[in-house]
Each structure stands twice: as C-alpha cells, then as structure tokens.
Amino acid sequence: MGLSGLVCALLLAACCCSRRAAGVPGEAEPPDPELVEAEVGGTALLTCGPSHSQSNFSHVDWFSVHKEKPTLIFRVRKGQGQSEPGEYQKRLSLQDRGTALVLSHVTPHDERIFLCQVKRPQSQEHRIQLRVYKAPEEPTIQVNPLGISVSSKEPEEVATCVGRNGYPLPQVIWYKNGHSLKEEKDRVYIQSSQIVESSGLYTLVSILKAQLVTADKDALFYCELSYRLPSGNHMKESREVSVQVFYPAEKVWLEVEPVGALKEGDHVEIRCLADGNPPPHFTISKQNLSTKEVEEMTPEDNGVLVLESAQKEHSGLYQCQGLDLETMASLLSDQQELLVNYVSAVRVSPAAPESQEGGSLVLSCEAESNQAVQFQWLREKTGQVLTEGPLLQLDNLKREAGGGYRCIASVPRVPGLNRTQLVHVAVFGSPWMTQKERRIWVQENAVLNLSCEASGHPRPTISWSVEGTAQEQDQEPQSVLSVLSVLVTPELLRTGAECVASNALGRNTTTIFLELDSSRSTGLSTSTVSPSVRANGTSTEKKLPEPESKGVAIVAVTVCVLVLAVLGAVLYFFYKKGKLPCGRSGKQEMERNTSI
C-alpha cells in the first residue's frame, strides 16, 4: 500500500470513530437492559446474557449501577462466586454454573440496573433492569366528621383516603355512587401527597374536596387504589362512606302514631317532620273544633308531642311550625285532625235494684260516645250473655237471681273501646243457709274453726249457740261468712254447735254435730272446718261415715212393718166381735177395757 492509501485508511477510521462518538443516526446503539420483575420480600433471578450464549462464565464481575455509578458486588472466578462487602453481601448466590445470580429478600432500594461483565474469551457485558413491586394495604377512608353545608361557597373536605406501604406509588381514583370523579373547577378538587417510609415503601394520602348539594345527602363515596405486580394490574377499594350534608328545609309535615282509629287511653305520638338537616325548631298548635280556640304546645327536642293517655279533650286540628335557626325562615305543615274516640262512664238505673221473690225488675243502661254505642248485659258470676241492648228484663225473680249483673257499652267501629258497670240485684227473703246440718270428725282438746255461710236480703247477721271467737267476712252484698274458733270439750261433743242467721224477714239455722275421732292423737291442735265449693246453692263437707247405715235401715223398716201388721190384726179382731164401738162413748169404753 502506498503512502496515499495509508492516509486514506487513517482518515476513514477517524471518520468512523467520530460518527460513533457523535451518535450518528443509522449506527448501532447499545441494546436496552433486560427487564426483570420481582415483589418486595421475594427473589430476583439475574441472568448474564441469553442461555444459549457461548461465553465463558468462569470469569464474571457483577455490578450494581446507582446514579450511573457502577459498584462491584459479586465476582465469579473459575465457577466459584464471592460477594463483595456491602448491602448485597448476604443476599446474592450463584446459580446455573455461574450464568445467573439470585438476589433474595428484594427491597424497594433494589430497583436499579445490574451489570455483568464477562472477561473471556473476549470482554462482554449485559445490563439488567430490576423492577420492584409491592401491593399496598387495604385503603382506609375517613369521612369529615363535621359535615358539609350546601351553602358553602368553595369545595369542602369530604373524606381522606390512605393507602399504606405500596411500591411503586399507587394511583388513586375517587368515586361517588359508583361513578368516578374528576377534578372540576370550583366543584371537585383532589389533593394527593406521598410519604416515603424508611423501608422505601410509599404511603399515599388523598383528600377529596367537593361542593355538595342537597341531593348528595344520601351519596356514597369511596376510593380505589390501582397498582401493578409482576402478575399484572390490580386494584383495591375502600369501604363506602356518606358525609353529613346540612341543608335548609323546604317542607314541614305532621304524622300521628298509631295510625287508625284512636280511643281514650291510647299512647299517641304527634310527630313534626321536615326535609332539612338539621331539622328546624318545631312548635305545635292545636285548634279546638267547637270553640275554634288555638293552643300552643312545645314538643320534645326531636319534634314529638307525646300523649301518654289520650283523652277526648285532645281531639282537634293540629299543625306543625318549623323555624330554621340559621336562615330564620318559617314553614307550616298542613292541618291534620286528631280524633280521640270515647265512651262515657256507664250509668245503670236503678243503681241499687231490689225486689220481692216472684217480682220483676227492669235494668236500664246508658252511656255517651262520639260513635254509635252497642249495649250488652252479662251475668257476673257466670259470664253468660243475657241480652243485647240497653234494657234487661228480669221476671218472676227467685232467690238465686240475686247477685251481680254487668252492662257493657262498646263501640264496634273502634276495637277495644268499651266501658262497663256492675250492679247488684237484691231479692228480699229470709236467711238461706248453704247447709242445714253436717257432721264432722274432731279431736278432743283441739282448737277448731267452724264456718257458717248464709245469704238473704236484708243482709243477715250470724250468731252461735256456743262460746268462742267469731269473725265475719262479706262474700257478696247479701252474703256473709262467719268463722268461729272454739276448743273441743266433752260438753261441745255432747251438744254440738248451732249457727243462727237472722234478718227482718226471718231466721234459719245450721247444726254442726261433732264426733270424736279416736284414731287420731288427742293432743292440743288446731283444725278448720268450712264449707267447700258450693254447687247449686249447697255445700258439701267431710261428714261422719256410716258404714252400717244401710243394714240398720233395713232392720228398722222390717220391725215397723211387723208391728203394723200385728196392730191391724188386733183391731180387726175387736171389730168382728163388736167390741170396737164408734163415737166418744165407745172410745171411752175401749179405753176402760184396755186399762183393765
């Protein structure tokens, strides 16, 4: 090659070097780093070149590149690896005969470029870009506890969303009623900030500010965090929250509970309601339907007027008035009639009915109501319905007809609305005893309680034939029960006890016979003998058992029949002989003959 050829070659080489240095388009550039992804806390596999590479990996140097400054972190010599002192000293290990490096316990600080250099047979290098990811925790949301007024002139804080410990920084999207929100001038503003933790993870804080309207009182807000992992894109949502919205009332109305027909004695609540928040200050006015007078009432703080026991005087036209304490605007509800149905006290005439036996009575029942009233008469002791209507006719009265009769006045249109009145019918008669006589077992020297019950009109009084302590108890207006406490003595066993009931029309008695119970102890004791449950005006008690009474009766009847037969035969014999005269003289003669 001549001198001119050598000069040309040198110029060509210099030109090529200058083109490469200047990055002339069309020339080859270094390839992009290989992308490797890993999650925080996991492992990353760093491979030095393609797996089919023919390079000799017995001599390799690994570098981490931070701010374009490479730092040696690992050496491979003759297939043996050795970590360099530093942050990666205990987290790197060799794999696949030296072609790959394993990085364990990945942290956000490991997101950088790693470089491997192969020295033989010729110098080569391979760059790896490590991307690190960490899913944030479930987002938390905190609503503004003070609420927002619709009268505010600028956006107010609605809620704050926090997403902790994510990497890289997640994206936040706010939603209202399922629709995403975007920033809007003077209406919606989203203010987000980030905190870098010592671990390298990010905490995202996002504040939603908005200017709300009345329709937002039921709106639901939540935030969504979008983030990426090696497996793909993901998202997490917070819970839904609602913020208290303050807005003036536009309407006031009145409600009454319970719904339906009301009656005296009901628990009634009159509620004032409004569509504003907070509700206005309420007052209630009541107009009397007859006098047209208006009465002002103050309900409780929640706008409720409570009638614990409603009366007919509570009837009237009610109206609520709501006063907005912020704007001082006043709103009135429509008037609503409150009708408390009632039945007056029932009156029965005559008030104290009485009659002779065999007589008749007419009982009349009266009551007033604002509704149609139905009357019904019942027998008090049996509950039997006697008649429908205000009049009760009692004819041919017997002693048993005395006692209680109840009149019920009810309003069929208002369930449960009724009043009753009890009246006692008295039938004149002498005392009537529940028993004429009875026998009881007793023990000598025992204290015994004897009972005696009598009824009649006028009301009878009771006395005893023996000494003791007596107590009287009124059973019914015309009945009395007397209980006598006595000591059982031989004299009492002999005479028994007699109970005497008397009134202006006569007297009656009950005789109690005492029989000594020899099978029981004779020590001093106390026992009670009283009438048992009455049935058809009589009372049964434990009487003295008579096991041989039937046999004795048969013998007595037989003896009587024989005596009568003998007597009849004798009379017939004297009659045939003519010695049975008629008249007074014959009777005297027969008496003389008989005496002889």
Coordinates of C-alpha atoms in Angstrom, one line a residue:
M1 CA 0.0 0.0 0.0
G2 CA 1.4 3.4 -0.9
L3 CA 1.5 6.5 1.2
S4 CA -1.7 7.9 -0.2
G5 CA -3.5 4.7 0.5
L6 CA -2.4 4.7 4.1
V7 CA -3.6 8.3 4.6
C8 CA -7.0 7.4 3.2
A9 CA -7.3 4.5 5.6
L10 CA -6.4 6.6 8.6
L11 CA -9.0 9.3 7.5
L12 CA -11.7 6.7 7.1
A13 CA -11.0 5.2 10.5
A14 CA -11.1 8.7 12.1
C15 CA -14.3 9.5 10.4
C16 CA -16.0 6.3 11.6
C17 CA -14.8 6.9 15.2
S18 CA -16.2 10.4 15.1
R19 CA -19.6 9.1 13.7
R20 CA -19.9 6.6 16.5
A21 CA -18.9 9.2 19.1
A22 CA -21.5 11.7 17.8
G23 CA -24.2 9.1 17.6
V24 CA -24.9 9.5 14.0
P25 CA -28.3 8.1 13.1
G26 CA -28.2 4.7 11.5
E27 CA -25.3 3.5 13.6
A28 CA -25.7 0.6 16.1
E29 CA -26.6 1.6 19.7
P30 CA -26.3 -0.4 23.0
P31 CA -29.3 -2.7 23.5
D32 CA -32.0 -1.9 26.1
P33 CA -31.5 -3.5 29.5
E34 CA -33.2 -6.8 30.1
L35 CA -36.3 -6.3 32.3
V36 CA -36.6 -8.4 35.5
E37 CA -39.6 -8.0 37.9
A38 CA -39.8 -9.1 41.5
E39 CA -42.0 -8.4 44.6
V40 CA -40.7 -7.0 47.8
G41 CA -39.6 -9.8 50.1
G42 CA -39.2 -12.2 47.1
T43 CA -36.2 -13.2 45.0
A44 CA -35.0 -12.0 41.6
L45 CA -33.1 -14.1 39.1
L46 CA -30.4 -12.0 37.3
T47 CA -29.1 -13.9 34.2
C48 CA -25.9 -12.8 32.5
G49 CA -26.9 -12.9 28.9
P50 CA -29.0 -15.4 26.8
S51 CA -29.0 -19.0 27.9
H52 CA -27.5 -20.1 24.5
S53 CA -24.6 -17.7 24.8
Q54 CA -21.1 -19.4 24.1
S55 CA -19.3 -17.1 26.5
N56 CA -17.1 -18.5 29.2
F57 CA -18.7 -17.6 32.6
S58 CA -15.8 -18.8 34.6
H59 CA -14.6 -15.1 35.0
V60 CA -17.5 -12.7 35.6
D61 CA -17.9 -9.5 37.5
W62 CA -21.3 -8.2 38.7
F63 CA -22.0 -4.5 39.3
S64 CA -25.0 -2.5 40.7
V65 CA -25.4 0.8 39.0
H66 CA -26.8 3.6 41.1
K67 CA -26.9 7.1 39.7
E68 CA -24.8 5.9 36.8
K69 CA -22.1 4.8 39.1
P70 CA -21.2 1.1 39.0
T71 CA -20.3 -0.7 42.2
L72 CA -18.8 -4.2 42.2
I73 CA -21.0 -6.5 44.2
F74 CA -20.0 -10.1 43.1
R75 CA -17.1 -11.9 41.5
V76 CA -17.1 -15.3 39.7
R77 CA -13.7 -17.0 39.4
K78 CA -13.4 -20.5 37.9
G79 CA -17.0 -21.1 38.6
Q80 CA -16.8 -20.0 42.3
G81 CA -18.7 -16.9 43.5
Q82 CA -17.8 -14.5 46.1
S83 CA -19.8 -11.5 47.4
E84 CA -18.2 -8.1 47.9
P85 CA -18.7 -6.3 51.2
G86 CA -21.8 -4.1 51.3
E87 CA -25.5 -4.1 51.1
Y88 CA -25.6 -7.2 48.9
Q89 CA -23.1 -9.3 50.7
K90 CA -25.5 -11.8 52.2
R91 CA -28.3 -11.7 49.6
L92 CA -26.5 -13.0 46.5
S93 CA -25.9 -16.5 45.4
L94 CA -24.7 -18.2 42.2
Q95 CA -26.9 -20.4 40.1
D96 CA -26.8 -22.3 36.8
R97 CA -23.0 -22.8 36.7
G98 CA -22.3 -19.2 37.1
T99 CA -24.6 -17.9 34.4
A100 CA -27.2 -16.4 36.9
L101 CA -27.2 -14.6 40.1
V102 CA -30.0 -14.9 42.7
L103 CA -30.9 -11.8 44.7
S104 CA -33.0 -12.7 47.8
H105 CA -35.1 -10.5 50.2
V106 CA -35.8 -7.9 47.5
T107 CA -36.4 -4.4 48.8
P108 CA -37.6 -1.2 47.0
H109 CA -33.9 0.0 47.2
D110 CA -33.0 -2.8 44.8
E111 CA -34.8 -1.2 41.9
R112 CA -31.8 -0.3 39.7
I113 CA -29.6 -1.6 36.8
F114 CA -27.4 -4.6 37.4
L115 CA -24.4 -5.1 35.1
C116 CA -22.4 -8.3 34.4
Q117 CA -19.1 -8.4 32.6
V118 CA -17.6 -11.5 31.0
K119 CA -13.8 -11.2 30.5
R120 CA -13.1 -14.3 28.4
P121 CA -12.7 -15.2 25.6
Q122 CA -13.5 -11.5 24.9
S123 CA -14.9 -8.7 27.0
Q124 CA -18.7 -8.6 27.0
E125 CA -21.3 -7.0 29.2
H126 CA -25.0 -7.5 29.9
R127 CA -27.4 -5.0 31.6
I128 CA -30.5 -5.9 33.7
Q129 CA -33.2 -3.5 34.8
L130 CA -34.8 -4.8 38.1
R131 CA -38.3 -3.5 38.7
V132 CA -39.7 -4.0 42.3
Y133 CA -43.4 -4.1 43.2
K134 CA -45.4 -4.2 46.5
A135 CA -49.2 -4.2 46.8
P136 CA -50.4 -1.5 49.1
E137 CA -52.5 -2.4 52.2
E138 CA -56.3 -2.1 52.0
P139 CA -57.1 1.5 51.7
T140 CA -58.7 3.3 54.7
I141 CA -61.1 6.1 54.4
Q142 CA -62.1 8.7 57.0
V143 CA -65.1 10.9 56.4
N144 CA -65.3 14.5 57.5
P145 CA -66.9 14.3 61.0
L146 CA -68.2 17.8 61.0
G147 CA -70.3 17.6 57.8
I148 CA -70.6 19.9 54.9
S149 CA -73.1 22.7 54.4
V150 CA -74.6 23.3 50.9
S151 CA -74.3 27.0 51.5
S152 CA -70.5 26.8 51.4
K153 CA -69.0 28.9 48.6
E154 CA -66.0 26.7 48.0
P155 CA -65.3 22.9 48.0
E156 CA -65.1 21.4 51.5
E157 CA -63.3 18.3 52.6
V158 CA -65.5 15.2 52.1
A159 CA -63.1 12.3 53.0
T160 CA -59.5 11.3 53.2
C161 CA -58.1 8.1 51.7
V162 CA -54.9 6.5 52.8
G163 CA -53.0 3.7 51.1
R164 CA -50.0 2.4 53.1
N165 CA -46.9 0.5 52.2
G166 CA -47.1 0.2 48.4
Y167 CA -44.5 0.3 45.7
P168 CA -44.3 2.0 43.4
L169 CA -46.7 4.8 44.4
P170 CA -50.3 3.6 43.5
Q171 CA -52.8 5.7 41.7
V172 CA -56.0 6.8 43.4
I173 CA -59.4 7.3 41.9
W174 CA -62.4 8.7 43.8
Y175 CA -66.0 7.5 43.2
K176 CA -69.4 8.9 44.1
N177 CA -72.3 6.5 43.8
G178 CA -70.2 4.2 41.6
H179 CA -69.1 6.9 39.2
S180 CA -65.5 8.1 39.1
L181 CA -64.8 11.8 40.0
K182 CA -62.5 14.1 38.1
E183 CA -61.3 17.4 39.2
E184 CA -63.7 20.3 38.2
K185 CA -63.0 23.9 38.9
D186 CA -64.8 25.2 41.9
R187 CA -66.6 21.9 42.3
V188 CA -64.3 19.0 42.8
Y189 CA -60.7 19.1 43.9
I190 CA -58.4 16.1 44.7
Q191 CA -55.3 16.8 46.8
S192 CA -52.8 13.9 47.0
S193 CA -49.5 13.6 48.7
Q194 CA -47.0 10.8 49.4
I195 CA -44.8 9.7 52.3
V196 CA -41.7 7.7 51.8
E197 CA -41.2 5.2 54.6
S198 CA -37.8 4.2 55.9
S199 CA -38.4 0.8 54.2
G200 CA -38.6 2.6 50.8
L201 CA -42.3 1.9 50.5
Y202 CA -44.8 4.7 49.8
T203 CA -47.9 5.8 51.8
L204 CA -50.4 7.7 49.7
V205 CA -52.7 10.3 51.3
S206 CA -55.5 11.6 49.1
I207 CA -58.1 14.2 50.2
L208 CA -61.3 14.7 48.2
K209 CA -62.9 18.2 48.4
A210 CA -66.2 19.0 46.8
Q211 CA -69.0 21.4 46.8
L212 CA -72.1 19.3 47.7
V213 CA -75.8 19.9 47.1
T214 CA -78.9 18.6 48.8
A215 CA -79.1 15.6 46.6
D216 CA -75.7 14.4 48.0
K217 CA -77.3 13.7 51.4
D218 CA -77.5 10.0 50.5
A219 CA -74.4 9.9 48.3
L220 CA -71.8 7.1 48.9
F221 CA -68.1 7.9 48.4
Y222 CA -65.1 5.5 48.2
C223 CA -61.6 5.5 46.9
E224 CA -59.8 3.0 44.6
L225 CA -56.0 2.2 44.6
S226 CA -54.6 1.0 41.3
Y227 CA -51.2 -0.7 41.3
R228 CA -49.1 -3.2 39.3
L229 CA -47.5 -6.5 40.2
P230 CA -45.5 -9.0 38.1
S231 CA -48.7 -10.8 37.6
G232 CA -50.4 -7.8 36.1
N233 CA -52.6 -4.8 37.1
H234 CA -54.6 -4.8 40.3
M235 CA -56.9 -2.6 42.4
K236 CA -58.2 -2.3 45.9
E237 CA -61.3 -0.4 47.1
S238 CA -62.1 1.2 50.4
R239 CA -65.5 0.9 52.1
E240 CA -68.3 3.3 51.2
V241 CA -69.0 6.3 53.4
S242 CA -71.5 9.0 53.4
V243 CA -70.9 12.5 54.7
Q244 CA -73.5 14.5 56.7
V245 CA -74.9 17.3 54.5
F246 CA -76.5 20.3 56.0
Y247 CA -79.3 21.9 54.0
P248 CA -82.4 24.1 54.8
A249 CA -85.8 22.5 55.0
E250 CA -88.3 23.1 52.1
K251 CA -91.3 21.2 53.6
V252 CA -92.8 20.5 57.0
W253 CA -95.4 17.8 57.7
L254 CA -97.1 16.1 60.6
E255 CA -97.6 12.4 61.4
V256 CA -99.7 10.6 64.1
E257 CA -98.9 7.2 65.6
P258 CA -100.6 4.8 65.8
V259 CA -102.3 5.0 62.5
G260 CA -106.0 4.4 62.5
A261 CA -108.9 5.0 64.9
L262 CA -107.8 6.2 68.3
K263 CA -109.5 5.7 71.6
E264 CA -109.2 7.2 75.1
G265 CA -106.3 5.7 77.0
D266 CA -104.1 5.1 73.9
H267 CA -100.5 6.2 73.8
V268 CA -100.4 8.7 71.0
E269 CA -97.4 10.5 69.4
I270 CA -97.7 13.5 67.2
R271 CA -94.5 13.9 65.1
C272 CA -93.3 17.1 63.3
L273 CA -91.1 16.2 60.4
A274 CA -89.1 18.3 57.9
D275 CA -86.8 17.6 54.9
G276 CA -84.0 19.8 56.2
N277 CA -80.8 18.9 58.1
P278 CA -80.6 19.7 60.9
P279 CA -84.4 19.8 61.4
P280 CA -85.8 23.2 62.3
H281 CA -87.1 24.2 65.7
F282 CA -90.7 22.9 66.0
T283 CA -93.8 24.2 67.7
I284 CA -97.3 22.6 67.6
S285 CA -100.6 24.4 67.6
K286 CA -104.0 22.8 68.4
Q287 CA -107.3 24.3 67.4
N288 CA -110.4 23.3 69.3
L289 CA -113.1 22.0 66.8
S290 CA -116.0 23.5 68.7
T291 CA -114.6 26.8 70.2
K292 CA -112.0 27.4 67.5
E293 CA -109.5 28.4 70.2
V294 CA -105.9 27.8 69.4
E295 CA -103.5 26.4 71.9
E296 CA -99.7 26.4 71.5
M297 CA -97.7 23.3 72.5
T298 CA -94.0 22.6 72.8
P299 CA -92.9 19.2 71.7
E300 CA -89.8 17.4 72.8
D301 CA -86.4 18.2 71.2
N302 CA -87.0 15.6 68.5
G303 CA -90.3 17.3 67.5
V304 CA -92.5 14.7 69.1
L305 CA -95.5 15.5 71.3
V306 CA -96.4 12.5 73.4
L307 CA -100.0 11.9 74.8
E308 CA -99.4 9.2 77.4
S309 CA -103.1 8.6 77.8
A310 CA -105.2 10.3 75.2
Q311 CA -108.5 11.8 76.2
K312 CA -111.4 13.2 74.2
E313 CA -110.2 16.7 75.1
H314 CA -107.1 16.1 73.0
S315 CA -109.2 16.0 69.8
G316 CA -108.7 18.9 67.5
L317 CA -106.8 20.3 64.4
Y318 CA -103.0 20.0 64.8
Q319 CA -100.4 21.9 62.8
C320 CA -96.6 22.0 63.0
Q321 CA -94.4 25.1 62.5
G322 CA -90.7 24.8 61.8
L323 CA -88.3 27.7 62.3
D324 CA -84.8 27.4 60.6
L325 CA -82.5 29.0 63.2
E326 CA -79.8 29.7 60.6
T327 CA -81.9 31.4 58.0
M328 CA -84.9 32.3 60.3
A329 CA -87.2 31.1 57.7
S330 CA -90.6 29.6 59.0
L331 CA -92.5 26.8 57.4
L332 CA -96.0 25.5 58.2
S333 CA -97.4 22.0 57.8
D334 CA -101.0 21.2 56.6
Q335 CA -103.5 20.9 59.4
Q336 CA -104.4 17.4 60.5
E337 CA -107.4 16.4 62.6
L338 CA -106.8 14.2 65.6
L339 CA -110.0 12.4 66.8
V340 CA -109.9 10.6 70.1
N341 CA -113.0 8.3 70.3
Y342 CA -114.6 7.9 73.7
V343 CA -117.3 6.2 75.7
S344 CA -118.5 8.0 78.9
A345 CA -119.0 6.3 82.2
V346 CA -121.8 3.8 82.1
R347 CA -124.9 4.6 84.2
V348 CA -127.3 1.8 85.4
S349 CA -130.7 2.6 86.8
P350 CA -131.9 1.7 89.3
A351 CA -128.5 2.0 91.0
A352 CA -129.4 -0.5 93.8
P353 CA -132.2 -2.7 92.4
E354 CA -134.2 -4.9 94.8
S355 CA -137.4 -6.9 94.5
Q356 CA -139.6 -9.4 96.4
E357 CA -139.5 -13.1 95.3
G358 CA -141.7 -13.5 92.3
G359 CA -141.4 -9.9 91.4
S360 CA -139.9 -8.2 88.3
L361 CA -137.2 -5.7 87.6
V362 CA -136.1 -3.7 84.5
L363 CA -132.4 -2.6 84.5
S364 CA -131.5 0.3 82.1
C365 CA -128.0 1.1 80.9
E366 CA -126.9 4.4 79.4
A367 CA -123.6 5.8 78.0
E368 CA -122.5 8.6 75.7
S369 CA -120.0 8.4 72.8
N370 CA -119.0 10.2 69.6
Q371 CA -119.7 7.0 67.8
A372 CA -122.7 4.5 67.8
V373 CA -122.8 2.5 71.0
Q374 CA -123.9 -1.1 71.5
F375 CA -125.0 -2.5 74.9
Q376 CA -124.8 -5.9 76.3
W377 CA -125.9 -7.5 79.6
L378 CA -124.0 -10.3 81.3
R379 CA -124.4 -12.4 84.5
E380 CA -121.3 -11.5 86.5
K381 CA -120.6 -14.9 88.2
T382 CA -121.1 -17.0 85.0
G383 CA -120.1 -14.6 82.2
Q384 CA -123.3 -15.6 80.4
V385 CA -124.7 -13.1 77.9
L386 CA -128.3 -12.4 78.9
T387 CA -129.4 -9.9 76.3
E388 CA -128.2 -7.4 73.6
G389 CA -129.4 -3.8 74.2
P390 CA -129.6 -1.2 77.0
L391 CA -132.6 -2.9 78.8
L392 CA -132.5 -6.1 80.9
Q393 CA -135.9 -7.5 81.9
L394 CA -135.9 -9.9 85.0
D395 CA -139.3 -11.6 85.7
N396 CA -140.5 -14.0 88.4
L397 CA -137.4 -13.4 90.4
K398 CA -136.1 -16.2 92.6
R399 CA -133.7 -16.0 95.4
E400 CA -131.0 -17.4 93.0
A401 CA -131.4 -14.4 90.7
G402 CA -129.8 -12.2 93.3
G403 CA -126.2 -11.1 92.6
G404 CA -124.1 -9.2 90.1
Y405 CA -125.2 -8.1 86.6
R406 CA -122.8 -6.2 84.3
C407 CA -123.6 -3.8 81.5
I408 CA -121.0 -3.4 78.7
A409 CA -121.2 -0.3 76.4
S410 CA -118.9 -0.7 73.4
V411 CA -118.1 1.0 70.0
P412 CA -117.8 -1.6 67.2
R413 CA -116.0 0.8 64.9
V414 CA -113.2 1.2 67.4
P415 CA -111.8 -2.1 68.6
G416 CA -111.2 -2.2 72.3
L417 CA -113.2 0.9 73.1
N418 CA -115.7 -0.1 75.9
R419 CA -116.8 0.8 79.4
T420 CA -118.7 -1.4 81.9
Q421 CA -120.7 -1.0 85.1
L422 CA -121.6 -3.7 87.7
V423 CA -124.8 -3.6 89.6
H424 CA -126.1 -6.0 92.3
V425 CA -129.7 -7.2 92.3
A426 CA -131.1 -7.9 95.8
V427 CA -134.1 -10.3 96.2
F428 CA -135.9 -9.9 99.6
G429 CA -136.0 -13.1 101.6
S430 CA -135.2 -14.7 105.0
P431 CA -131.8 -16.1 105.5
W432 CA -130.8 -19.0 103.3
M433 CA -128.2 -21.4 104.7
T434 CA -125.8 -23.3 102.5
Q435 CA -126.4 -26.4 104.7
K436 CA -129.0 -27.3 107.3
E437 CA -126.7 -29.7 109.2
R438 CA -123.5 -31.6 109.0
R439 CA -121.3 -33.9 111.0
I440 CA -117.5 -33.6 111.3
W441 CA -114.7 -35.6 112.9
V442 CA -112.8 -33.7 115.6
Q443 CA -110.2 -34.3 118.3
E444 CA -110.7 -33.6 121.9
N445 CA -108.8 -30.5 123.3
A446 CA -108.2 -29.3 119.7
V447 CA -108.9 -25.7 118.7
L448 CA -111.5 -25.9 115.9
N449 CA -112.6 -23.3 113.4
L450 CA -116.2 -23.8 112.5
S451 CA -117.7 -21.9 109.5
C452 CA -121.2 -21.0 108.6
E453 CA -122.4 -19.2 105.4
A454 CA -125.8 -17.5 104.9
S455 CA -127.4 -15.2 102.4
G456 CA -130.5 -13.1 102.3
H457 CA -131.9 -9.6 101.9
P458 CA -131.7 -7.6 104.1
R459 CA -128.2 -8.9 104.8
P460 CA -128.4 -11.4 107.6
T461 CA -126.4 -11.5 110.9
I462 CA -125.0 -14.7 112.3
S463 CA -124.8 -15.8 115.9
W464 CA -123.6 -19.1 117.5
S465 CA -125.0 -21.3 120.3
V466 CA -121.6 -21.8 121.9
E467 CA -118.9 -19.5 123.2
G468 CA -115.9 -18.7 121.0
T469 CA -114.2 -16.1 118.9
A470 CA -116.2 -15.3 115.8
Q471 CA -115.2 -13.3 112.7
E472 CA -117.4 -12.3 109.8
Q473 CA -116.4 -11.9 106.1
D474 CA -118.6 -10.4 103.4
Q475 CA -118.9 -12.7 100.5
E476 CA -121.4 -10.7 98.3
P477 CA -123.6 -7.8 99.2
Q478 CA -126.3 -10.2 100.5
S479 CA -124.0 -13.0 101.8
V480 CA -121.9 -13.4 104.9
L481 CA -119.5 -16.0 106.2
S482 CA -118.9 -16.4 109.9
V483 CA -115.9 -18.4 111.3
L484 CA -116.0 -19.4 115.0
S485 CA -112.9 -20.6 116.9
V486 CA -113.7 -23.0 119.7
L487 CA -112.0 -25.5 122.0
V488 CA -113.3 -29.1 121.6
T489 CA -114.6 -30.1 125.1
P490 CA -116.8 -33.0 126.2
E491 CA -119.7 -30.6 126.6
L492 CA -119.2 -29.4 122.9
L493 CA -119.0 -33.0 121.8
R494 CA -122.4 -33.6 123.6
T495 CA -124.3 -30.6 122.4
G496 CA -122.7 -29.7 119.1
A497 CA -122.9 -26.2 117.7
E498 CA -125.7 -24.2 116.1
C499 CA -125.3 -21.3 113.7
V500 CA -128.2 -18.9 113.6
A501 CA -128.7 -16.4 110.7
S502 CA -131.4 -13.8 111.0
N503 CA -132.8 -10.7 109.4
A504 CA -136.0 -8.7 109.4
L505 CA -137.8 -11.4 107.4
G506 CA -136.9 -14.4 109.5
R507 CA -134.2 -16.7 110.7
N508 CA -132.5 -20.0 109.8
T509 CA -130.0 -22.4 111.3
T510 CA -127.2 -24.8 110.5
T511 CA -126.5 -27.5 113.1
I512 CA -123.0 -28.9 113.3
F513 CA -122.6 -32.3 115.0
L514 CA -119.1 -33.2 116.4
E515 CA -117.9 -36.8 116.5
L516 CA -114.7 -37.8 118.3
D517 CA -112.0 -39.2 116.0
S518 CA -110.5 -41.9 118.3
S519 CA -108.0 -42.9 115.6
R520 CA -106.1 -39.6 115.9
S521 CA -104.0 -38.2 118.7
T522 CA -105.8 -36.3 121.5
G523 CA -103.1 -33.5 122.0
L524 CA -104.0 -29.9 121.6
S525 CA -104.2 -28.9 117.9
T526 CA -106.0 -26.6 115.6
S527 CA -108.2 -27.5 112.6
T528 CA -110.5 -25.7 110.3
V529 CA -113.9 -26.9 109.1
S530 CA -115.5 -24.7 106.5
P531 CA -117.9 -25.1 103.6
S532 CA -116.4 -26.4 100.5
V533 CA -117.1 -25.3 96.9
R534 CA -120.8 -24.5 96.5
A535 CA -122.9 -26.2 93.9
N536 CA -126.5 -25.1 93.2
G537 CA -126.7 -23.2 96.4
T538 CA -125.4 -26.1 98.7
S539 CA -122.1 -27.0 100.2
T540 CA -120.6 -30.4 100.9
E541 CA -118.2 -31.2 103.7
K542 CA -116.4 -34.2 105.2
K543 CA -119.2 -36.0 107.1
L544 CA -119.1 -38.8 109.6
P545 CA -119.0 -42.0 107.6
E546 CA -121.8 -44.6 108.5
P547 CA -120.6 -47.9 107.1
E548 CA -123.6 -49.9 108.7
S549 CA -126.3 -47.4 107.9
K550 CA -127.9 -49.4 105.1
G551 CA -128.2 -52.6 107.3
V552 CA -129.7 -50.7 110.3
A553 CA -132.3 -49.0 108.0
I554 CA -133.4 -52.4 106.6
V555 CA -133.9 -53.9 110.1
A556 CA -135.8 -50.9 111.3
V557 CA -138.2 -51.0 108.3
T558 CA -138.8 -54.7 108.8
V559 CA -139.7 -54.2 112.5
C560 CA -142.1 -51.4 111.7
V561 CA -143.9 -53.5 109.1
L562 CA -144.4 -56.4 111.6
V563 CA -145.7 -54.1 114.4
L564 CA -148.2 -52.5 112.0
A565 CA -149.4 -56.0 110.9
V566 CA -150.0 -57.2 114.4
L567 CA -151.8 -54.0 115.4
G568 CA -154.0 -54.2 112.3
A569 CA -154.9 -57.8 113.1
V570 CA -155.9 -56.9 116.7
L571 CA -158.1 -54.0 115.6
Y572 CA -159.8 -56.2 113.0
F573 CA -160.5 -58.9 115.7
F574 CA -162.2 -56.5 118.1
Y575 CA -164.2 -55.0 115.2
K576 CA -165.6 -58.5 114.3
K577 CA -166.6 -59.2 117.9
G578 CA -168.5 -56.0 118.1
K579 CA -166.3 -54.7 120.8
L580 CA -164.9 -51.8 118.7
P581 CA -167.6 -49.1 119.1
C582 CA -167.8 -45.8 117.2
G583 CA -168.2 -42.4 118.8
R584 CA -166.9 -40.9 122.1
S585 CA -168.7 -43.4 124.4
G586 CA -167.3 -46.4 122.6
K587 CA -163.8 -44.9 122.7
Q588 CA -164.1 -44.4 126.5
E589 CA -165.3 -47.9 127.0
M590 CA -162.5 -49.3 124.9
E591 CA -160.0 -47.3 126.9
R592 CA -161.5 -48.8 130.2
N593 CA -161.3 -52.3 128.8
T594 CA -157.8 -51.7 127.7
S595 CA -156.8 -50.4 131.2
I596 CA -158.4 -53.4 132.8

